Amino acid sequence: MHRHISFSSHREYRFYQGPLASCVANGIQAVNFLGDRFLRKSHASAGIDELYRHSVNSAFSPTEAFLVTGAPHASAYYPRDFAWFYPDVLDPETITDSEDAVRRVRLLEKSVRLMLEAVRANVVTTTIVPAGSDRYIGVNYFSLPSDTLLGILAGLEQIMLADQRTSSYLAMAQGAHAGRLLLAGYRDDLKKAIFQLANALEPFDDNGLTALLCDVNAPRSAATDTRAERRRFVTNACVYATFVRGIRLGVIDQIELEGVLGRGLSQYKKELLGLFGKHGHIRHALDSSSEPAASSIALDFVNVHQGFWDLSEASERALFAATTDLVLGEPRFRIPDTFHFLVSADNPQNKMIHKIAAPAYQGRSCWPTFNVEFADRMLEYDEFSGTEKYRSCAQDILSDIRNATEMHGGYQELLSEKGQKYRTWAYQGAVAHSWFPRFLSVWRRAFGAPLLNRS
């Protein structure tokens, strides 16, 4: 039986920023993280079908006001996640039934609407912290964002294109209609924000290799936001991907953007690749040493789904393959006897709080979701190169994630370098319920068959 979705009526959201608001947000977050640290219940191991049903029921519960990762992050909203961690929540292959479809579409629409209201209020921050009924604080952890607008555009695009997926769920068509209305209503606000980002880029010269960067003088936040380096590949790849998505959605005009950049979009990307790839592989940060080469790489070079990489281009395939082969060939990059790859072979320069509380959080730890994107780019490489160079490796990555999910009783935010749940005196990684569907989508691509038994 089809159900009609009642989408969010217009609500008056109030957004706050500034030193006092940030102190309040930090206090709220501290209480939530500490509460999760001491009150969380452990989950027993179980089969993948049972764990997935539990995850979707939790992630897309009708009581949720926003699409979130899972505790302790469930207490705040991270716009970047819509590009990085849940770009496939409306993939019909991952939806369990029509009720699940309705819940997902409704929650995605509510989430995108709130983020767009934040953009309208000029609150383009890494994090949005609820502070009471329809009151929200915009705060930056731990620097200005490079990928918040990318996440907002990705969430908007996903709901707008819901009806283009092969599906019998009526909710998809209703969601797509709501998405198109959102784009029409907030296009000017998005355009203004994207051009503010474009105007913030600065030229950087590295011995004659030049490019426009978002983080020449100070770090910018991306999914690996605890790393304190400047001039990072991932932050600038996210900016490029933001421009591409903005053009694709008709939010900004390419010619107008190129006028601001002072170069064509393709030239802008070529310069980024030349700068970060001058040693034949993608360096994570221009400040990093190139010796040994594997020490200068971070796994987030794979960037986001439909983001930076265009592997139909032979030159990009070669650069991607060279970087991938360095990761695969370096034993320090993986948990021994597994295909779990760490974020980096060495722990990075961190903010002081992370040195104390979680030093390997985005260094010598394994994030299953980055491994999923690594596998997906490998499959994309094989598709465009007409080879089977990486398929078996991609399959092994996904199989090991499945095993870890079953063993630890849920889809983990991250694992330690010994393959256990990542835990410190201050922090326990989340069970990332809403990231689970993306894993199913890539599994289907890798194995040509769905992971779950639908019978």
Tab-separated table of N, CA and C in Angstrom, residues 86-168:
chain	number	residue	atom	x	y	z
A	86	TYR	N	26.829	9.214	3.672
A	86	TYR	CA	25.564	8.613	3.265
A	86	TYR	C	25.009	9.180	1.960
A	87	PRO	N	25.757	8.959	0.886
A	87	PRO	CA	25.252	9.397	-0.424
A	87	PRO	C	24.267	8.420	-1.041
A	88	ASP	N	24.048	7.257	-0.406
A	88	ASP	CA	23.205	6.214	-1.002
A	88	ASP	C	22.047	5.798	-0.111
A	89	VAL	N	21.578	6.686	0.758
A	89	VAL	CA	20.476	6.274	1.630
A	89	VAL	C	19.181	6.062	0.846
A	90	LEU	N	19.101	6.608	-0.368
A	90	LEU	CA	17.911	6.388	-1.197
A	90	LEU	C	18.151	5.364	-2.303
A	91	ASP	N	19.230	4.601	-2.199
A	91	ASP	CA	19.452	3.504	-3.139
A	91	ASP	C	18.405	2.420	-2.865
A	92	PRO	N	17.510	2.137	-3.821
A	92	PRO	CA	16.454	1.135	-3.567
A	92	PRO	C	16.987	-0.221	-3.149
A	93	GLU	N	18.214	-0.551	-3.581
A	93	GLU	CA	18.797	-1.834	-3.212
A	93	GLU	C	19.045	-1.951	-1.707
A	94	THR	N	19.115	-0.809	-1.035
A	94	THR	CA	19.410	-0.813	0.398
A	94	THR	C	18.166	-0.606	1.254
A	95	ILE	N	17.035	-0.358	0.623
A	95	ILE	CA	15.789	-0.088	1.347
A	95	ILE	C	15.068	-1.396	1.622
A	96	THR	N	14.594	-1.569	2.841
A	96	THR	CA	14.013	-2.856	3.241
A	96	THR	C	12.563	-3.022	2.825
A	97	ASP	N	11.765	-1.934	2.841
A	97	ASP	CA	10.352	-2.022	2.471
A	97	ASP	C	9.822	-0.603	2.247
A	98	SER	N	8.544	-0.498	1.903
A	98	SER	CA	7.969	0.808	1.580
A	98	SER	C	7.961	1.737	2.786
A	99	GLU	N	7.780	1.194	3.989
A	99	GLU	CA	7.803	2.024	5.190
A	99	GLU	C	9.196	2.612	5.407
A	100	ASP	N	10.216	1.810	5.163
A	100	ASP	CA	11.599	2.277	5.252
A	100	ASP	C	11.844	3.380	4.238
A	101	ALA	N	11.319	3.224	3.036
A	101	ALA	CA	11.483	4.250	1.996
A	101	ALA	C	10.862	5.568	2.426
A	102	VAL	N	9.669	5.501	2.989
A	102	VAL	CA	8.989	6.712	3.447
A	102	VAL	C	9.814	7.411	4.525
A	103	ARG	N	10.313	6.635	5.471
A	103	ARG	CA	11.082	7.234	6.568
A	103	ARG	C	12.356	7.892	6.046
A	104	ARG	N	13.027	7.225	5.108
A	104	ARG	CA	14.284	7.785	4.594
A	104	ARG	C	14.048	9.077	3.817
A	105	VAL	N	13.051	9.061	2.952
A	105	VAL	CA	12.785	10.253	2.144
A	105	VAL	C	12.380	11.417	3.038
A	106	ARG	N	11.527	11.167	3.997
A	106	ARG	CA	11.083	12.234	4.895
A	106	ARG	C	12.262	12.806	5.683
A	107	LEU	N	13.108	11.917	6.207
A	107	LEU	CA	14.229	12.380	7.020
A	107	LEU	C	15.256	13.132	6.182
A	108	LEU	N	15.505	12.673	4.977
A	108	LEU	CA	16.446	13.371	4.109
A	108	LEU	C	15.923	14.755	3.761
A	109	GLU	N	14.641	14.846	3.472
A	109	GLU	CA	14.059	16.148	3.137
A	109	GLU	C	14.150	17.113	4.314
A	110	LYS	N	13.811	16.641	5.501
A	110	LYS	CA	13.910	17.487	6.696
A	110	LYS	C	15.344	17.944	6.927
A	111	SER	N	16.277	17.044	6.725
A	111	SER	CA	17.682	17.352	6.944
A	111	SER	C	18.180	18.406	5.965
A	112	VAL	N	17.867	18.223	4.695
A	112	VAL	CA	18.313	19.162	3.666
A	112	VAL	C	17.682	20.526	3.890
A	113	ARG	N	16.403	20.544	4.268
A	113	ARG	CA	15.732	21.825	4.506
A	113	ARG	C	16.423	22.597	5.640
A	114	LEU	N	16.754	21.908	6.714
A	114	LEU	CA	17.424	22.576	7.828
A	114	LEU	C	18.781	23.121	7.401
A	115	MET	N	19.536	22.338	6.646
A	115	MET	CA	20.843	22.810	6.194
A	115	MET	C	20.716	24.019	5.274
A	116	LEU	N	19.710	24.012	4.433
A	116	LEU	CA	19.499	25.149	3.541
A	116	LEU	C	19.090	26.396	4.320
A	117	GLU	N	18.313	26.210	5.370
A	117	GLU	CA	17.962	27.348	6.226
A	117	GLU	C	19.221	27.919	6.888
A	118	ALA	N	20.139	27.036	7.261
A	118	ALA	CA	21.402	27.501	7.838
A	118	ALA	C	22.195	28.319	6.823
A	119	VAL	N	22.241	27.862	5.580
A	119	VAL	CA	22.933	28.622	4.535
A	119	VAL	C	22.292	29.993	4.377
A	120	ARG	N	20.959	30.026	4.375
A	120	ARG	CA	20.248	31.311	4.235
A	120	ARG	C	20.615	32.254	5.378
A	121	ALA	N	20.841	31.674	6.571
A	121	ALA	CA	21.207	32.490	7.732
A	121	ALA	C	22.708	32.762	7.778
A	122	ASN	N	23.425	32.382	6.718
A	122	ASN	CA	24.877	32.567	6.615
A	122	ASN	C	25.614	31.771	7.693
A	123	VAL	N	25.064	30.606	8.037
A	123	VAL	CA	25.708	29.706	8.995
A	123	VAL	C	26.214	28.493	8.211
A	124	VAL	N	27.360	28.649	7.573
A	124	VAL	CA	27.993	27.569	6.814
A	124	VAL	C	29.163	27.081	7.656
A	125	THR	N	28.848	26.163	8.576
A	125	THR	CA	29.820	25.688	9.557
A	125	THR	C	29.979	24.183	9.434
A	126	THR	N	31.005	23.653	10.097
A	126	THR	CA	31.216	22.207	10.043
A	126	THR	C	30.131	21.458	10.791
A	127	THR	N	29.557	22.099	11.815
A	127	THR	CA	28.675	21.393	12.736
A	127	THR	C	27.515	22.285	13.144
A	128	ILE	N	26.341	21.676	13.272
A	128	ILE	CA	25.152	22.373	13.756
A	128	ILE	C	24.699	21.652	15.018
A	129	VAL	N	24.672	22.366	16.127
A	129	VAL	CA	24.350	21.773	17.428
A	129	VAL	C	22.966	22.242	17.868
A	130	PRO	N	22.020	21.335	18.093
A	130	PRO	CA	20.694	21.741	18.592
A	130	PRO	C	20.811	22.358	19.978
A	131	ALA	N	20.058	23.433	20.188
A	131	ALA	CA	20.102	24.137	21.479
A	131	ALA	C	18.704	24.493	21.939
A	132	GLY	N	17.764	23.581	21.756
A	132	GLY	CA	16.386	23.842	22.140
A	132	GLY	C	15.472	23.769	20.933
A	133	SER	N	14.211	24.026	21.139
A	133	SER	CA	13.203	23.897	20.087
A	133	SER	C	13.503	24.819	18.910
A	134	ASP	N	13.876	24.214	17.767
A	134	ASP	CA	14.155	24.943	16.528
A	134	ASP	C	15.241	26.005	16.690
A	135	ARG	N	16.114	25.802	17.661
A	135	ARG	CA	17.255	26.691	17.857
A	135	ARG	C	18.535	25.883	17.644
A	136	TYR	N	19.461	26.460	16.881
A	136	TYR	CA	20.664	25.736	16.501
A	136	TYR	C	21.871	26.659	16.570
A	137	ILE	N	22.993	26.075	16.955
A	137	ILE	CA	24.248	26.823	17.026
A	137	ILE	C	25.183	26.302	15.940
A	138	GLY	N	25.696	27.195	15.145
A	138	GLY	CA	26.689	26.836	14.148
A	138	GLY	C	28.078	26.999	14.728
A	139	VAL	N	28.858	25.922	14.701
A	139	VAL	CA	30.203	25.959	15.276
A	139	VAL	C	31.152	25.213	14.353
A	140	ASN	N	32.394	25.639	14.328
A	140	ASN	CA	33.391	25.010	13.460
A	140	ASN	C	34.335	24.134	14.265
A	141	TYR	N	34.334	22.838	13.962
A	141	TYR	CA	35.295	21.886	14.516
A	141	TYR	C	36.156	21.403	13.349
A	142	PHE	N	37.402	21.764	13.275
A	142	PHE	CA	38.186	22.562	14.196
A	142	PHE	C	38.744	23.763	13.448
A	143	SER	N	38.173	24.009	12.311
A	143	SER	CA	38.520	25.158	11.493
A	143	SER	C	37.384	25.357	10.498
A	144	LEU	N	37.481	26.390	9.699
A	144	LEU	CA	36.442	26.660	8.705
A	144	LEU	C	36.281	25.469	7.765
A	145	PRO	N	35.069	25.189	7.301
A	145	PRO	CA	34.849	23.990	6.483
A	145	PRO	C	35.262	24.164	5.037
A	146	SER	N	35.659	23.045	4.439
A	146	SER	CA	35.887	23.001	2.996
A	146	SER	C	34.809	22.185	2.295
A	147	ASP	N	34.066	21.377	3.048
A	147	ASP	CA	33.144	20.412	2.426
A	147	ASP	C	31.712	20.499	2.919
A	148	THR	N	31.360	21.531	3.693
A	148	THR	CA	29.981	21.671	4.161
A	148	THR	C	29.028	21.930	3.001
A	149	LEU	N	29.383	22.858	2.129
A	149	LEU	CA	28.514	23.124	0.980
A	149	LEU	C	28.425	21.911	0.063
A	150	LEU	N	29.511	21.168	-0.051
A	150	LEU	CA	29.490	19.944	-0.848
A	150	LEU	C	28.473	18.964	-0.271
A	151	GLY	N	28.458	18.801	1.046
A	151	GLY	CA	27.497	17.909	1.667
A	151	GLY	C	26.066	18.354	1.448
A	152	ILE	N	25.832	19.651	1.569
A	152	ILE	CA	24.474	20.170	1.369
A	152	ILE	C	24.015	19.935	-0.067
A	153	LEU	N	24.886	20.213	-1.027
A	153	LEU	CA	24.543	19.969	-2.430
A	153	LEU	C	24.316	18.483	-2.699
A	154	ALA	N	25.128	17.627	-2.072
A	154	ALA	CA	24.977	16.185	-2.271
A	154	ALA	C	23.657	15.692	-1.716
A	155	GLY	N	23.271	16.191	-0.535
A	155	GLY	CA	21.980	15.810	0.029
A	155	GLY	C	20.825	16.287	-0.823
A	156	LEU	N	20.930	17.519	-1.317
A	156	LEU	CA	19.886	18.062	-2.176
A	156	LEU	C	19.794	17.284	-3.478
A	157	GLU	N	20.938	16.977	-4.073
A	157	GLU	CA	20.947	16.236	-5.325
A	157	GLU	C	20.363	14.836	-5.141
A	158	GLN	N	20.685	14.201	-4.021
A	158	GLN	CA	20.186	12.843	-3.808
A	158	GLN	C	18.661	12.804	-3.751
A	159	ILE	N	18.062	13.746	-3.058
A	159	ILE	CA	16.605	13.724	-2.977
A	159	ILE	C	15.969	14.179	-4.287
A	160	MET	N	16.593	15.128	-4.981
A	160	MET	CA	16.049	15.586	-6.263
A	160	MET	C	16.025	14.478	-7.306
A	161	LEU	N	17.023	13.597	-7.275
A	161	LEU	CA	17.145	12.554	-8.289
A	161	LEU	C	16.570	11.224	-7.828
A	162	ALA	N	15.820	11.235	-6.739
A	162	ALA	CA	15.289	9.986	-6.191
A	162	ALA	C	14.410	9.246	-7.183
A	163	ASP	N	13.674	9.985	-7.991
A	163	ASP	CA	12.755	9.334	-8.929
A	163	ASP	C	13.459	8.814	-10.179
A	164	GLN	N	14.775	9.043	-10.294
A	164	GLN	CA	15.505	8.515	-11.443
A	164	GLN	C	16.086	7.129	-11.179
A	165	ARG	N	15.935	6.639	-9.955
A	165	ARG	CA	16.351	5.282	-9.634
A	165	ARG	C	15.203	4.324	-9.925
A	166	THR	N	15.539	3.145	-10.389
A	166	THR	CA	14.519	2.138	-10.663
A	166	THR	C	13.941	1.650	-9.347
A	167	SER	N	12.683	1.993	-9.116
A	167	SER	CA	12.080	1.683	-7.826
A	167	SER	C	10.569	1.708	-7.943
A	168	SER	N	9.909	0.891	-7.142
A	168	SER	CA	8.442	0.883	-7.095
A	168	SER	C	7.922	1.729	-5.940
